[in-house]
Amino acid sequence: QVQLVESGGGYVQAGGSLRLSCAASGRTFSRYAMGWFRQVPGKERDFVAAVTWLGRSTYYANSVKGRFTISVDNAKNTLYLRMNMLKPEDTAVYYCVAVESSTGSLYYSNKAYNYWGQGTQVTVSS
């Protein structure tokens, strides 16, 4: 069974940085697409970024492009999201996600992912 455990959330002032981590276990992830979504109360989960497990392809939401970087450490079975120049509108619960992707495709729909972590809160103050 795939397990995804996020960490690294917290409280930061606008303009600051955070790095989220997602420890993945339970599979060999070489044919998986991994990613991050975020959610604020009362709204749907929004796509943030995705990456193939070998790190050859990445995909970002327009709202975070140029500020966030998604990456994978295959040796540690860990997914990262480096967030720079944070804005108050980045405040949300951030979820790590995974889905088997033998074609190497990346997905931005939350319906495409069948494995989700428990989430980690990120709060950005103005």
mmCIF file of N, CA and C in Angstrom:
data_model
loop_
_atom_site.group_PDB
_atom_site.id
_atom_site.type_symbol
_atom_site.label_atom_id
_atom_site.label_comp_id
_atom_site.label_asym_id
_atom_site.label_seq_id
_atom_site.Cartn_x
_atom_site.Cartn_y
_atom_site.Cartn_z
ATOM 1 N N GLN A 1 0.843 -1.182 0.000
ATOM 2 C CA GLN A 1 0.000 0.000 0.000
ATOM 3 C C GLN A 1 0.889 1.247 0.000
ATOM 4 N N VAL A 2 0.571 2.184 -0.888
ATOM 5 C CA VAL A 2 1.333 3.416 -0.966
ATOM 6 C C VAL A 2 1.025 4.300 0.238
ATOM 7 N N GLN A 3 2.076 4.827 0.833
ATOM 8 C CA GLN A 3 1.920 5.799 1.921
ATOM 9 C C GLN A 3 2.688 7.058 1.573
ATOM 10 N N LEU A 4 2.048 8.197 1.782
ATOM 11 C CA LEU A 4 2.657 9.495 1.529
ATOM 12 C C LEU A 4 2.537 10.317 2.807
ATOM 13 N N VAL A 5 3.650 10.791 3.307
ATOM 14 C CA VAL A 5 3.652 11.539 4.560
ATOM 15 C C VAL A 5 4.346 12.881 4.340
ATOM 16 N N GLU A 6 3.569 13.964 4.453
ATOM 17 C CA GLU A 6 4.103 15.302 4.244
ATOM 18 C C GLU A 6 4.680 15.866 5.546
ATOM 19 N N SER A 7 5.619 16.786 5.372
ATOM 20 C CA SER A 7 6.163 17.553 6.495
ATOM 21 C C SER A 7 6.714 18.864 5.945
ATOM 22 N N GLY A 8 7.016 19.777 6.857
ATOM 23 C CA GLY A 8 7.667 21.023 6.449
ATOM 24 C C GLY A 8 6.777 22.234 6.385
ATOM 25 N N GLY A 9 5.475 22.047 6.608
ATOM 26 C CA GLY A 9 4.598 23.206 6.624
ATOM 27 C C GLY A 9 4.861 24.087 7.830
ATOM 28 N N GLY A 10 4.264 25.262 7.812
ATOM 29 C CA GLY A 10 4.457 26.163 8.941
ATOM 30 C C GLY A 10 3.956 27.551 8.643
ATOM 31 N N TYR A 11 4.455 28.484 9.435
ATOM 32 C CA TYR A 11 4.026 29.879 9.377
ATOM 33 C C TYR A 11 5.202 30.705 8.877
ATOM 34 N N VAL A 12 4.954 31.545 7.867
ATOM 35 C CA VAL A 12 6.035 32.353 7.307
ATOM 36 C C VAL A 12 5.470 33.700 6.860
ATOM 37 N N GLN A 13 6.292 34.716 6.869
ATOM 38 C CA GLN A 13 5.856 36.030 6.389
ATOM 39 C C GLN A 13 5.924 36.087 4.863
ATOM 40 N N ALA A 14 5.128 36.971 4.300
ATOM 41 C CA ALA A 14 5.135 37.155 2.845
ATOM 42 C C ALA A 14 6.554 37.464 2.371
ATOM 43 N N GLY A 15 6.928 36.841 1.257
ATOM 44 C CA GLY A 15 8.275 36.984 0.725
ATOM 45 C C GLY A 15 9.232 35.925 1.206
ATOM 46 N N GLY A 16 8.822 35.154 2.200
ATOM 47 C CA GLY A 16 9.674 34.119 2.750
ATOM 48 C C GLY A 16 9.614 32.822 1.959
ATOM 49 N N SER A 17 10.289 31.804 2.505
ATOM 50 C CA SER A 17 10.404 30.515 1.818
ATOM 51 C C SER A 17 10.106 29.365 2.771
ATOM 52 N N LEU A 18 9.647 28.273 2.195
ATOM 53 C CA LEU A 18 9.463 27.014 2.918
ATOM 54 C C LEU A 18 9.775 25.876 1.964
ATOM 55 N N ARG A 19 10.172 24.731 2.522
ATOM 56 C CA ARG A 19 10.336 23.530 1.719
ATOM 57 C C ARG A 19 9.477 22.424 2.316
ATOM 58 N N LEU A 20 8.556 21.925 1.519
ATOM 59 C CA LEU A 20 7.741 20.801 1.927
ATOM 60 C C LEU A 20 8.403 19.506 1.478
ATOM 61 N N SER A 21 8.254 18.478 2.296
ATOM 62 C CA SER A 21 8.767 17.154 1.961
ATOM 63 C C SER A 21 7.627 16.149 1.985
ATOM 64 N N CYS A 22 7.749 15.101 1.190
ATOM 65 C CA CYS A 22 6.771 14.029 1.164
ATOM 66 C C CYS A 22 7.528 12.712 1.088
ATOM 67 N N ALA A 23 7.501 11.957 2.179
ATOM 68 C CA ALA A 23 8.157 10.653 2.215
ATOM 69 C C ALA A 23 7.215 9.608 1.643
ATOM 70 N N ALA A 24 7.653 8.918 0.597
ATOM 71 C CA ALA A 24 6.819 7.932 -0.096
ATOM 72 C C ALA A 24 7.310 6.519 0.209
ATOM 73 N N SER A 25 6.383 5.601 0.429
ATOM 74 C CA SER A 25 6.750 4.218 0.707
ATOM 75 C C SER A 25 5.671 3.272 0.177
ATOM 76 N N GLY A 26 6.033 1.997 0.091
ATOM 77 C CA GLY A 26 5.055 0.986 -0.277
ATOM 78 C C GLY A 26 5.090 0.522 -1.722
ATOM 79 N N ARG A 27 5.913 1.184 -2.541
ATOM 80 C CA ARG A 27 6.006 0.827 -3.956
ATOM 81 C C ARG A 27 7.397 1.138 -4.472
ATOM 82 N N THR A 28 7.674 0.643 -5.666
ATOM 83 C CA THR A 28 8.771 1.172 -6.454
ATOM 84 C C THR A 28 8.161 2.243 -7.340
ATOM 85 N N PHE A 29 8.630 3.479 -7.212
ATOM 86 C CA PHE A 29 7.917 4.602 -7.805
ATOM 87 C C PHE A 29 8.451 5.033 -9.161
ATOM 88 N N SER A 30 9.257 4.198 -9.792
ATOM 89 C CA SER A 30 9.900 4.625 -11.035
ATOM 90 C C SER A 30 8.907 4.939 -12.154
ATOM 91 N N ARG A 31 7.682 4.412 -12.090
ATOM 92 C CA ARG A 31 6.677 4.692 -13.121
ATOM 93 C C ARG A 31 5.502 5.451 -12.543
ATOM 94 N N TYR A 32 5.783 6.333 -11.605
ATOM 95 C CA TYR A 32 4.740 7.122 -10.972
ATOM 96 C C TYR A 32 4.895 8.598 -11.313
ATOM 97 N N ALA A 33 3.755 9.271 -11.397
ATOM 98 C CA ALA A 33 3.715 10.726 -11.403
ATOM 99 C C ALA A 33 3.396 11.176 -9.983
ATOM 100 N N MET A 34 4.120 12.180 -9.519
ATOM 101 C CA MET A 34 3.947 12.698 -8.163
ATOM 102 C C MET A 34 3.606 14.175 -8.251
ATOM 103 N N GLY A 35 2.972 14.678 -7.221
ATOM 104 C CA GLY A 35 2.645 16.101 -7.298
ATOM 105 C C GLY A 35 2.181 16.679 -5.982
ATOM 106 N N TRP A 36 1.804 17.937 -6.067
ATOM 107 C CA TRP A 36 1.285 18.677 -4.918
ATOM 108 C C TRP A 36 -0.006 19.384 -5.312
ATOM 109 N N PHE A 37 -0.980 19.311 -4.418
ATOM 110 C CA PHE A 37 -2.209 20.077 -4.516
ATOM 111 C C PHE A 37 -2.327 20.907 -3.251
ATOM 112 N N ARG A 38 -3.204 21.904 -3.280
ATOM 113 C CA ARG A 38 -3.474 22.680 -2.078
ATOM 114 C C ARG A 38 -4.962 22.998 -1.996
ATOM 115 N N GLN A 39 -5.394 23.237 -0.765
ATOM 116 C CA GLN A 39 -6.817 23.466 -0.531
ATOM 117 C C GLN A 39 -7.019 24.468 0.584
ATOM 118 N N VAL A 40 -7.920 25.411 0.345
ATOM 119 C CA VAL A 40 -8.371 26.328 1.388
ATOM 120 C C VAL A 40 -9.792 25.948 1.755
ATOM 121 N N PRO A 41 -10.233 26.275 2.962
ATOM 122 C CA PRO A 41 -11.579 25.873 3.401
ATOM 123 C C PRO A 41 -12.662 26.350 2.438
ATOM 124 N N GLY A 42 -13.572 25.447 2.105
ATOM 125 C CA GLY A 42 -14.699 25.796 1.259
ATOM 126 C C GLY A 42 -14.428 25.747 -0.227
ATOM 127 N N LYS A 43 -13.195 25.408 -0.609
ATOM 128 C CA LYS A 43 -12.851 25.331 -2.029
ATOM 129 C C LYS A 43 -12.310 23.957 -2.377
ATOM 130 N N GLU A 44 -12.282 23.680 -3.686
ATOM 131 C CA GLU A 44 -11.726 22.411 -4.143
ATOM 132 C C GLU A 44 -10.206 22.430 -4.034
ATOM 133 N N ARG A 45 -9.649 21.242 -4.110
ATOM 134 C CA ARG A 45 -8.195 21.122 -4.098
ATOM 135 C C ARG A 45 -7.652 21.564 -5.452
ATOM 136 N N ASP A 46 -6.692 22.471 -5.425
ATOM 137 C CA ASP A 46 -6.111 23.036 -6.638
ATOM 138 C C ASP A 46 -4.741 22.438 -6.933
ATOM 139 N N PHE A 47 -4.487 22.218 -8.204
ATOM 140 C CA PHE A 47 -3.192 21.720 -8.642
ATOM 141 C C PHE A 47 -2.103 22.761 -8.389
ATOM 142 N N VAL A 48 -0.940 22.285 -7.939
ATOM 143 C CA VAL A 48 0.212 23.166 -7.722
ATOM 144 C C VAL A 48 1.351 22.793 -8.672
ATOM 145 N N ALA A 49 1.775 21.528 -8.610
ATOM 146 C CA ALA A 49 2.910 21.098 -9.439
ATOM 147 C C ALA A 49 2.935 19.582 -9.525
ATOM 148 N N ALA A 50 3.575 19.070 -10.586
ATOM 149 C CA ALA A 50 3.721 17.626 -10.752
ATOM 150 C C ALA A 50 5.070 17.314 -11.367
ATOM 151 N N VAL A 51 5.523 16.082 -11.138
ATOM 152 C CA VAL A 51 6.826 15.652 -11.652
ATOM 153 C C VAL A 51 6.795 14.146 -11.862
ATOM 154 N N THR A 52 7.520 13.686 -12.877
ATOM 155 C CA THR A 52 7.695 12.243 -13.005
ATOM 156 C C THR A 52 8.723 11.791 -11.971
ATOM 157 N N TRP A 53 8.614 10.548 -11.525
ATOM 158 C CA TRP A 53 9.453 10.092 -10.416
ATOM 159 C C TRP A 53 10.935 10.229 -10.738
ATOM 160 N N LEU A 54 11.318 10.035 -11.977
ATOM 161 C CA LEU A 54 12.719 10.183 -12.341
ATOM 162 C C LEU A 54 13.093 11.639 -12.573
ATOM 163 N N GLY A 55 12.134 12.536 -12.444
ATOM 164 C CA GLY A 55 12.414 13.966 -12.477
ATOM 165 C C GLY A 55 12.636 14.552 -13.850
ATOM 166 N N ARG A 56 12.271 13.832 -14.878
ATOM 167 C CA ARG A 56 12.586 14.312 -16.227
ATOM 168 C C ARG A 56 11.578 15.317 -16.735
ATOM 169 N N SER A 57 10.373 15.302 -16.173
ATOM 170 C CA SER A 57 9.333 16.234 -16.624
ATOM 171 C C SER A 57 8.686 16.880 -15.420
ATOM 172 N N THR A 58 8.394 18.182 -15.537
ATOM 173 C CA THR A 58 7.697 18.903 -14.480
ATOM 174 C C THR A 58 6.574 19.737 -15.097
ATOM 175 N N TYR A 59 5.628 20.113 -14.248
ATOM 176 C CA TYR A 59 4.469 20.873 -14.718
ATOM 177 C C TYR A 59 3.993 21.707 -13.534
ATOM 178 N N TYR A 60 3.741 23.009 -13.774
ATOM 179 C CA TYR A 60 3.383 23.914 -12.693
ATOM 180 C C TYR A 60 2.089 24.658 -13.011
ATOM 181 N N ALA A 61 1.342 24.969 -11.977
ATOM 182 C CA ALA A 61 0.236 25.909 -12.122
ATOM 183 C C ALA A 61 0.800 27.288 -12.414
ATOM 184 N N ASN A 62 0.082 28.068 -13.199
ATOM 185 C CA ASN A 62 0.562 29.414 -13.547
ATOM 186 C C ASN A 62 0.795 30.275 -12.311
ATOM 187 N N SER A 63 -0.011 30.047 -11.286
ATOM 188 C CA SER A 63 0.064 30.889 -10.086
ATOM 189 C C SER A 63 1.361 30.694 -9.304
ATOM 190 N N VAL A 64 2.061 29.598 -9.528
ATOM 191 C CA VAL A 64 3.285 29.330 -8.753
ATOM 192 C C VAL A 64 4.532 29.260 -9.630
ATOM 193 N N LYS A 65 4.336 29.317 -10.941
ATOM 194 C CA LYS A 65 5.466 29.191 -11.869
ATOM 195 C C LYS A 65 6.485 30.294 -11.603
ATOM 196 N N GLY A 66 7.746 29.903 -11.510
ATOM 197 C CA GLY A 66 8.805 30.865 -11.235
ATOM 198 C C GLY A 66 9.069 31.084 -9.763
ATOM 199 N N ARG A 67 8.171 30.627 -8.904
ATOM 200 C CA ARG A 67 8.356 30.768 -7.448
ATOM 201 C C ARG A 67 8.547 29.431 -6.749
ATOM 202 N N PHE A 68 7.873 28.395 -7.248
ATOM 203 C CA PHE A 68 7.931 27.061 -6.630
ATOM 204 C C PHE A 68 8.737 26.120 -7.518
ATOM 205 N N THR A 69 9.425 25.166 -6.877
ATOM 206 C CA THR A 69 10.175 24.153 -7.604
ATOM 207 C C THR A 69 9.863 22.785 -7.023
ATOM 208 N N ILE A 70 9.432 21.869 -7.879
ATOM 209 C CA ILE A 70 9.173 20.499 -7.453
ATOM 210 C C ILE A 70 10.360 19.634 -7.840
ATOM 211 N N SER A 71 10.726 18.711 -6.947
ATOM 212 C CA SER A 71 11.872 17.848 -7.231
ATOM 213 C C SER A 71 11.715 16.528 -6.487
ATOM 214 N N VAL A 72 12.551 15.575 -6.881
ATOM 215 C CA VAL A 72 12.500 14.232 -6.306
ATOM 216 C C VAL A 72 13.911 13.794 -5.935
ATOM 217 N N ASP A 73 14.056 13.183 -4.765
ATOM 218 C CA ASP A 73 15.292 12.511 -4.384
ATOM 219 C C ASP A 73 14.987 11.015 -4.404
ATOM 220 N N ASN A 74 15.413 10.355 -5.489
ATOM 221 C CA ASN A 74 15.067 8.942 -5.653
ATOM 222 C C ASN A 74 15.699 8.071 -4.562
ATOM 223 N N ALA A 75 16.891 8.413 -4.150
ATOM 224 C CA ALA A 75 17.586 7.609 -3.134
ATOM 225 C C ALA A 75 16.851 7.644 -1.797
ATOM 226 N N LYS A 76 16.200 8.771 -1.512
ATOM 227 C CA LYS A 76 15.491 8.914 -0.237
ATOM 228 C C LYS A 76 13.995 8.664 -0.378
ATOM 229 N N ASN A 77 13.540 8.349 -1.595
ATOM 230 C CA ASN A 77 12.102 8.162 -1.842
ATOM 231 C C ASN A 77 11.298 9.347 -1.326
ATOM 232 N N THR A 78 11.776 10.550 -1.641
ATOM 233 C CA THR A 78 11.148 11.750 -1.105
ATOM 234 C C THR A 78 10.889 12.761 -2.204
ATOM 235 N N LEU A 79 9.711 13.346 -2.147
ATOM 236 C CA LEU A 79 9.289 14.421 -3.047
ATOM 237 C C LEU A 79 9.382 15.735 -2.291
ATOM 238 N N TYR A 80 9.799 16.796 -2.988
ATOM 239 C CA TYR A 80 9.946 18.102 -2.355
ATOM 240 C C TYR A 80 9.159 19.158 -3.114
ATOM 241 N N LEU A 81 8.813 20.218 -2.395
ATOM 242 C CA LEU A 81 8.279 21.422 -3.021
ATOM 243 C C LEU A 81 8.966 22.604 -2.353
ATOM 244 N N ARG A 82 9.845 23.230 -3.085
ATOM 245 C CA ARG A 82 10.513 24.430 -2.589
ATOM 246 C C ARG A 82 9.646 25.622 -2.969
ATOM 247 N N MET A 83 9.254 26.421 -1.977
ATOM 248 C CA MET A 83 8.357 27.549 -2.205
ATOM 249 C C MET A 83 9.082 28.835 -1.820
ATOM 250 N N ASN A 84 9.325 29.680 -2.798
ATOM 251 C CA ASN A 84 9.966 30.978 -2.576
ATOM 252 C C ASN A 84 8.987 32.102 -2.851
ATOM 253 N N MET A 85 9.327 33.289 -2.374
ATOM 254 C CA MET A 85 8.505 34.491 -2.596
ATOM 255 C C MET A 85 7.043 34.208 -2.264
ATOM 256 N N LEU A 86 6.833 33.636 -1.100
ATOM 257 C CA LEU A 86 5.479 33.244 -0.724
ATOM 258 C C LEU A 86 4.570 34.451 -0.549
ATOM 259 N N LYS A 87 3.297 34.247 -0.905
ATOM 260 C CA LYS A 87 2.279 35.283 -0.824
ATOM 261 C C LYS A 87 1.168 34.823 0.111
ATOM 262 N N PRO A 88 0.410 35.754 0.690
ATOM 263 C CA PRO A 88 -0.709 35.334 1.551
ATOM 264 C C PRO A 88 -1.680 34.391 0.833
ATOM 265 N N GLU A 89 -1.847 34.549 -0.459
ATOM 266 C CA GLU A 89 -2.766 33.679 -1.196
ATOM 267 C C GLU A 89 -2.229 32.265 -1.384
ATOM 268 N N ASP A 90 -0.993 32.017 -0.974
ATOM 269 C CA ASP A 90 -0.458 30.645 -0.979
ATOM 270 C C ASP A 90 -0.874 29.882 0.278
ATOM 271 N N THR A 91 -1.503 30.567 1.222
ATOM 272 C CA THR A 91 -1.957 29.916 2.447
ATOM 273 C C THR A 91 -2.964 28.819 2.118
ATOM 274 N N ALA A 92 -2.692 27.605 2.586
ATOM 275 C CA ALA A 92 -3.545 26.450 2.276
ATOM 276 C C ALA A 92 -2.998 25.224 2.994
ATOM 277 N N VAL A 93 -3.769 24.144 2.949
ATOM 278 C CA VAL A 93 -3.244 22.830 3.296
ATOM 279 C C VAL A 93 -2.686 22.227 2.005
ATOM 280 N N TYR A 94 -1.445 21.778 2.064
ATOM 281 C CA TYR A 94 -0.766 21.219 0.906
ATOM 282 C C TYR A 94 -0.734 19.696 1.002
ATOM 283 N N TYR A 95 -1.122 19.049 -0.105
ATOM 284 C CA TYR A 95 -1.206 17.591 -0.146
ATOM 285 C C TYR A 95 -0.225 17.036 -1.169
ATOM 286 N N CYS A 96 0.455 15.987 -0.794
ATOM 287 C CA CYS A 96 1.298 15.214 -1.698
ATOM 288 C C CYS A 96 0.425 14.148 -2.361
ATOM 289 N N VAL A 97 0.624 13.920 -3.669
ATOM 290 C CA VAL A 97 -0.203 12.969 -4.400
ATOM 291 C C VAL A 97 0.658 12.095 -5.300
ATOM 292 N N ALA A 98 0.084 10.937 -5.671
ATOM 293 C CA ALA A 98 0.804 10.028 -6.554
ATOM 294 C C ALA A 98 -0.185 9.208 -7.377
ATOM 295 N N VAL A 99 0.264 8.836 -8.579
ATOM 296 C CA VAL A 99 -0.516 7.934 -9.424
ATOM 297 C C VAL A 99 0.445 7.208 -10.347
ATOM 298 N N GLU A 100 0.151 5.944 -10.640
ATOM 299 C CA GLU A 100 0.990 5.198 -11.565
ATOM 300 C C GLU A 100 0.826 5.782 -12.962
ATOM 301 N N SER A 101 1.955 6.021 -13.638
ATOM 302 C CA SER A 101 1.927 6.655 -14.951
ATOM 303 C C SER A 101 2.990 6.002 -15.827
ATOM 304 N N SER A 102 2.654 4.873 -16.421
ATOM 305 C CA SER A 102 3.628 4.131 -17.219
ATOM 306 C C SER A 102 4.035 4.877 -18.482
ATOM 307 N N THR A 103 3.187 5.823 -18.926
ATOM 308 C CA THR A 103 3.499 6.594 -20.133
ATOM 309 C C THR A 103 4.337 7.823 -19.821
ATOM 310 N N GLY A 104 4.524 8.136 -18.553
ATOM 311 C CA GLY A 104 5.256 9.336 -18.183
ATOM 312 C C GLY A 104 4.413 10.588 -18.227
ATOM 313 N N SER A 105 3.091 10.444 -18.363
ATOM 314 C CA SER A 105 2.213 11.607 -18.398
ATOM 315 C C SER A 105 2.097 12.244 -17.019
ATOM 316 N N LEU A 106 1.880 13.565 -17.025
ATOM 317 C CA LEU A 106 1.625 14.311 -15.798
ATOM 318 C C LEU A 106 0.186 14.818 -15.832
ATOM 319 N N TYR A 107 -0.399 15.001 -14.670
ATOM 320 C CA TYR A 107 -1.817 15.334 -14.604
ATOM 321 C C TYR A 107 -2.034 16.533 -13.689
ATOM 322 N N TYR A 108 -3.006 17.378 -14.035
ATOM 323 C CA TYR A 108 -3.332 18.522 -13.192
ATOM 324 C C TYR A 108 -4.701 18.386 -12.548
ATOM 325 N N SER A 109 -5.429 17.321 -12.875
ATOM 326 C CA SER A 109 -6.748 17.104 -12.274
ATOM 327 C C SER A 109 -6.616 16.299 -10.996
ATOM 328 N N ASN A 110 -7.311 16.737 -9.933
ATOM 329 C CA ASN A 110 -7.237 15.980 -8.680
ATOM 330 C C ASN A 110 -7.859 14.591 -8.827
ATOM 331 N N LYS A 111 -8.712 14.415 -9.838
ATOM 332 C CA LYS A 111 -9.358 13.112 -10.044
ATOM 333 C C LYS A 111 -8.380 12.071 -10.591
ATOM 334 N N ALA A 112 -7.253 12.529 -11.100
ATOM 335 C CA ALA A 112 -6.285 11.602 -11.701
ATOM 336 C C ALA A 112 -5.454 10.876 -10.653
ATOM 337 N N TYR A 113 -5.361 11.412 -9.464
ATOM 338 C CA TYR A 113 -4.458 10.875 -8.454
ATOM 339 C C TYR A 113 -5.210 10.000 -7.460
ATOM 340 N N ASN A 114 -4.692 8.802 -7.220
ATOM 341 C CA ASN A 114 -5.385 7.898 -6.307
ATOM 342 C C ASN A 114 -4.688 7.723 -4.963
ATOM 343 N N TYR A 115 -3.539 8.347 -4.792
ATOM 344 C CA TYR A 115 -2.876 8.298 -3.487
ATOM 345 C C TYR A 115 -2.661 9.727 -2.988
ATOM 346 N N TRP A 116 -3.053 9.968 -1.734
ATOM 347 C CA TRP A 116 -2.975 11.296 -1.140
ATOM 348 C C TRP A 116 -2.363 11.192 0.243
ATOM 349 N N GLY A 117 -1.550 12.177 0.594
ATOM 350 C CA GLY A 117 -1.066 12.282 1.958
ATOM 351 C C GLY A 117 -2.116 12.945 2.837
ATOM 352 N N GLN A 118 -1.756 13.157 4.096
ATOM 353 C CA GLN A 118 -2.701 13.714 5.064
ATOM 354 C C GLN A 118 -2.739 15.238 5.028
ATOM 355 N N GLY A 119 -1.752 15.848 4.395
ATOM 356 C CA GLY A 119 -1.727 17.304 4.268
ATOM 357 C C GLY A 119 -0.870 17.981 5.317
ATOM 358 N N THR A 120 -0.328 19.132 4.951
ATOM 359 C CA THR A 120 0.438 19.953 5.881
ATOM 360 C C THR A 120 0.049 21.408 5.661
ATOM 361 N N GLN A 121 -0.156 22.131 6.767
ATOM 362 C CA GLN A 121 -0.650 23.497 6.686
ATOM 363 C C GLN A 121 0.492 24.478 6.398
ATOM 364 N N VAL A 122 0.256 25.361 5.442
ATOM 365 C CA VAL A 122 1.162 26.471 5.159
ATOM 366 C C VAL A 122 0.381 27.765 5.357
ATOM 367 N N THR A 123 0.896 28.649 6.197
ATOM 368 C CA THR A 123 0.249 29.922 6.462
ATOM 369 C C THR A 123 1.231 31.044 6.164
ATOM 370 N N VAL A 124 0.829 31.966 5.280
ATOM 371 C CA VAL A 124 1.683 33.088 4.896
ATOM 372 C C VAL A 124 1.010 34.364 5.360
ATOM 373 N N SER A 125 1.688 35.109 6.217
ATOM 374 C CA SER A 125 1.119 36.345 6.744
ATOM 375 C C SER A 125 1.555 37.534 5.886
ATOM 376 N N SER A 126 0.695 38.533 5.839
ATOM 377 C CA SER A 126 1.011 39.730 5.033
ATOM 378 C C SER A 126 1.797 40.746 5.828
#
